[in-house]
mmCIF file of C-alpha atoms in Angstrom:
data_model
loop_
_atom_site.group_PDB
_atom_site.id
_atom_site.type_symbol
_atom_site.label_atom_id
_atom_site.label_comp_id
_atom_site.label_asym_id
_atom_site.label_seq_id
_atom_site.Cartn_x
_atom_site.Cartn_y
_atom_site.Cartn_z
ATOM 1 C CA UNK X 1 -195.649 -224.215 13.739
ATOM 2 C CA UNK X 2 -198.082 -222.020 15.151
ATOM 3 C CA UNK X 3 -200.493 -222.731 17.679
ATOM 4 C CA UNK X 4 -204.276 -223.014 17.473
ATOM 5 C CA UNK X 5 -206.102 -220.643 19.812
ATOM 6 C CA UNK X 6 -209.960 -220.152 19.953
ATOM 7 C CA UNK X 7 -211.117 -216.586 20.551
ATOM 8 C CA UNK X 8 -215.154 -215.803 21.298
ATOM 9 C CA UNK X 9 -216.381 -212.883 19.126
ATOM 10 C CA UNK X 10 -219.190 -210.627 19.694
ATOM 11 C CA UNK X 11 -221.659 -210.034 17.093
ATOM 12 C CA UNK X 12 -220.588 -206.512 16.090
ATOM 13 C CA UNK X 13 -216.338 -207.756 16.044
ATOM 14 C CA UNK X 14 -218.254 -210.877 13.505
ATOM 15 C CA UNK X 15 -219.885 -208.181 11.433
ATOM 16 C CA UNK X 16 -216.274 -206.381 11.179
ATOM 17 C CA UNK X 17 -214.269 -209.139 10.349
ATOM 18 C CA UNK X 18 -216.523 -209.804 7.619
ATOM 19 C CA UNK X 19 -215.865 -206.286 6.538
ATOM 20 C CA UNK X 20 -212.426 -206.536 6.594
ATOM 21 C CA UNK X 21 -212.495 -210.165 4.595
ATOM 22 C CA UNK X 22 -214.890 -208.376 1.822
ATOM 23 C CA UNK X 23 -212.869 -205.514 1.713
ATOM 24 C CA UNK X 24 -209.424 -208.053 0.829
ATOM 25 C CA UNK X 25 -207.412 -208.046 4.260
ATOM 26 C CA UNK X 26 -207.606 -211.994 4.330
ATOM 27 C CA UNK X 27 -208.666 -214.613 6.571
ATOM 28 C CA UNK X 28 -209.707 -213.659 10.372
ATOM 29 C CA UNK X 29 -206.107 -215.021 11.661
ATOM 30 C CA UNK X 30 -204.992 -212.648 9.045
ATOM 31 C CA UNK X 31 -206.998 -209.802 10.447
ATOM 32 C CA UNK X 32 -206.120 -211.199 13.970
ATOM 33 C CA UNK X 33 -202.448 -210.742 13.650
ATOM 34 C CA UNK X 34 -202.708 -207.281 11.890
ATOM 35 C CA UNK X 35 -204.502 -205.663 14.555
ATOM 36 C CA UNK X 36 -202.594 -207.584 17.494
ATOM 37 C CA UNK X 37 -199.242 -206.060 15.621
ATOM 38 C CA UNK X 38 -200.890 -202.388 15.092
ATOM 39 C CA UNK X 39 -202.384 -202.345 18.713
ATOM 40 C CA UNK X 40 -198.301 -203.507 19.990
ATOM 41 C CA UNK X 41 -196.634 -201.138 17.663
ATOM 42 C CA UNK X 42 -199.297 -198.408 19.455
ATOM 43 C CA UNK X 43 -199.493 -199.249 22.829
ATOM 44 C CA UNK X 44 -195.740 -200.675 23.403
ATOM 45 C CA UNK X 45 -193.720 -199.515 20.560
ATOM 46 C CA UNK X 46 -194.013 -195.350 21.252
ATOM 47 C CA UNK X 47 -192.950 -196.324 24.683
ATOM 48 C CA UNK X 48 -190.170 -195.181 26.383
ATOM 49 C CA UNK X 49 -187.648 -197.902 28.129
ATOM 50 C CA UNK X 50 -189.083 -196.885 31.192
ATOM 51 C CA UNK X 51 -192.457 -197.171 30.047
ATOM 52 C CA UNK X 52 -191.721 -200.623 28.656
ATOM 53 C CA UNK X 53 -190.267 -202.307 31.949
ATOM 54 C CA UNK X 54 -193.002 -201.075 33.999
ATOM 55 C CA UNK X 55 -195.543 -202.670 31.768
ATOM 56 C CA UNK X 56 -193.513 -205.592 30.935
ATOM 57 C CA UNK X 57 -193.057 -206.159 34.770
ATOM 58 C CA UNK X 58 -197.011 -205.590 35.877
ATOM 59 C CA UNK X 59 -197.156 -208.604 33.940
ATOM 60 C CA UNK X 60 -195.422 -210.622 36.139
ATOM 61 C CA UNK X 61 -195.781 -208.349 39.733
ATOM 62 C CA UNK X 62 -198.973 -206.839 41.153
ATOM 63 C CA UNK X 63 -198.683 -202.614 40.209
ATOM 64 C CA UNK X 64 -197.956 -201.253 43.528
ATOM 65 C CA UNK X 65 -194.757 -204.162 44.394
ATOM 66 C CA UNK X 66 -193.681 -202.611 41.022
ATOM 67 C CA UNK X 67 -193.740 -198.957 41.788
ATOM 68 C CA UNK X 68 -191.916 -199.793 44.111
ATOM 69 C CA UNK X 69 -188.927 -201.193 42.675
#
């Protein structure tokens, strides 16, 4: 089941989400998960394995401990 999460949205990301509704791309957790997946599939999916494990392990480490490793 999935969770409930709030999210704060400016006045011009309101005004585009209303767009997007009007224009048939569903509710804003619709529109939420759409551009979360497109932004992934951008940022972390034309990655290269190398790429990936570096950002995957900033997440965890500060930058510099992980150019080091």
């Amino acid at each position: 089941m999935p969770r409930q999460t709030s999210v704060q949205l400016t006045e011009a990301t309101e005004r585009q989400a209303a767009e997007l509704k009007e224009a048939g791309y569903g509710t804003l957790t619709d529109i939420i998960r759409i551009a979360i997946d497109r932004m992934h599939a951008k940022e972390i999916g034309t990655m290269n394995a190398r790429e990936q494990i570096v950002t995957l392990l900033k997440t965890i480490y500060d930058a510099g401990d992980v150019y080091a490793m």
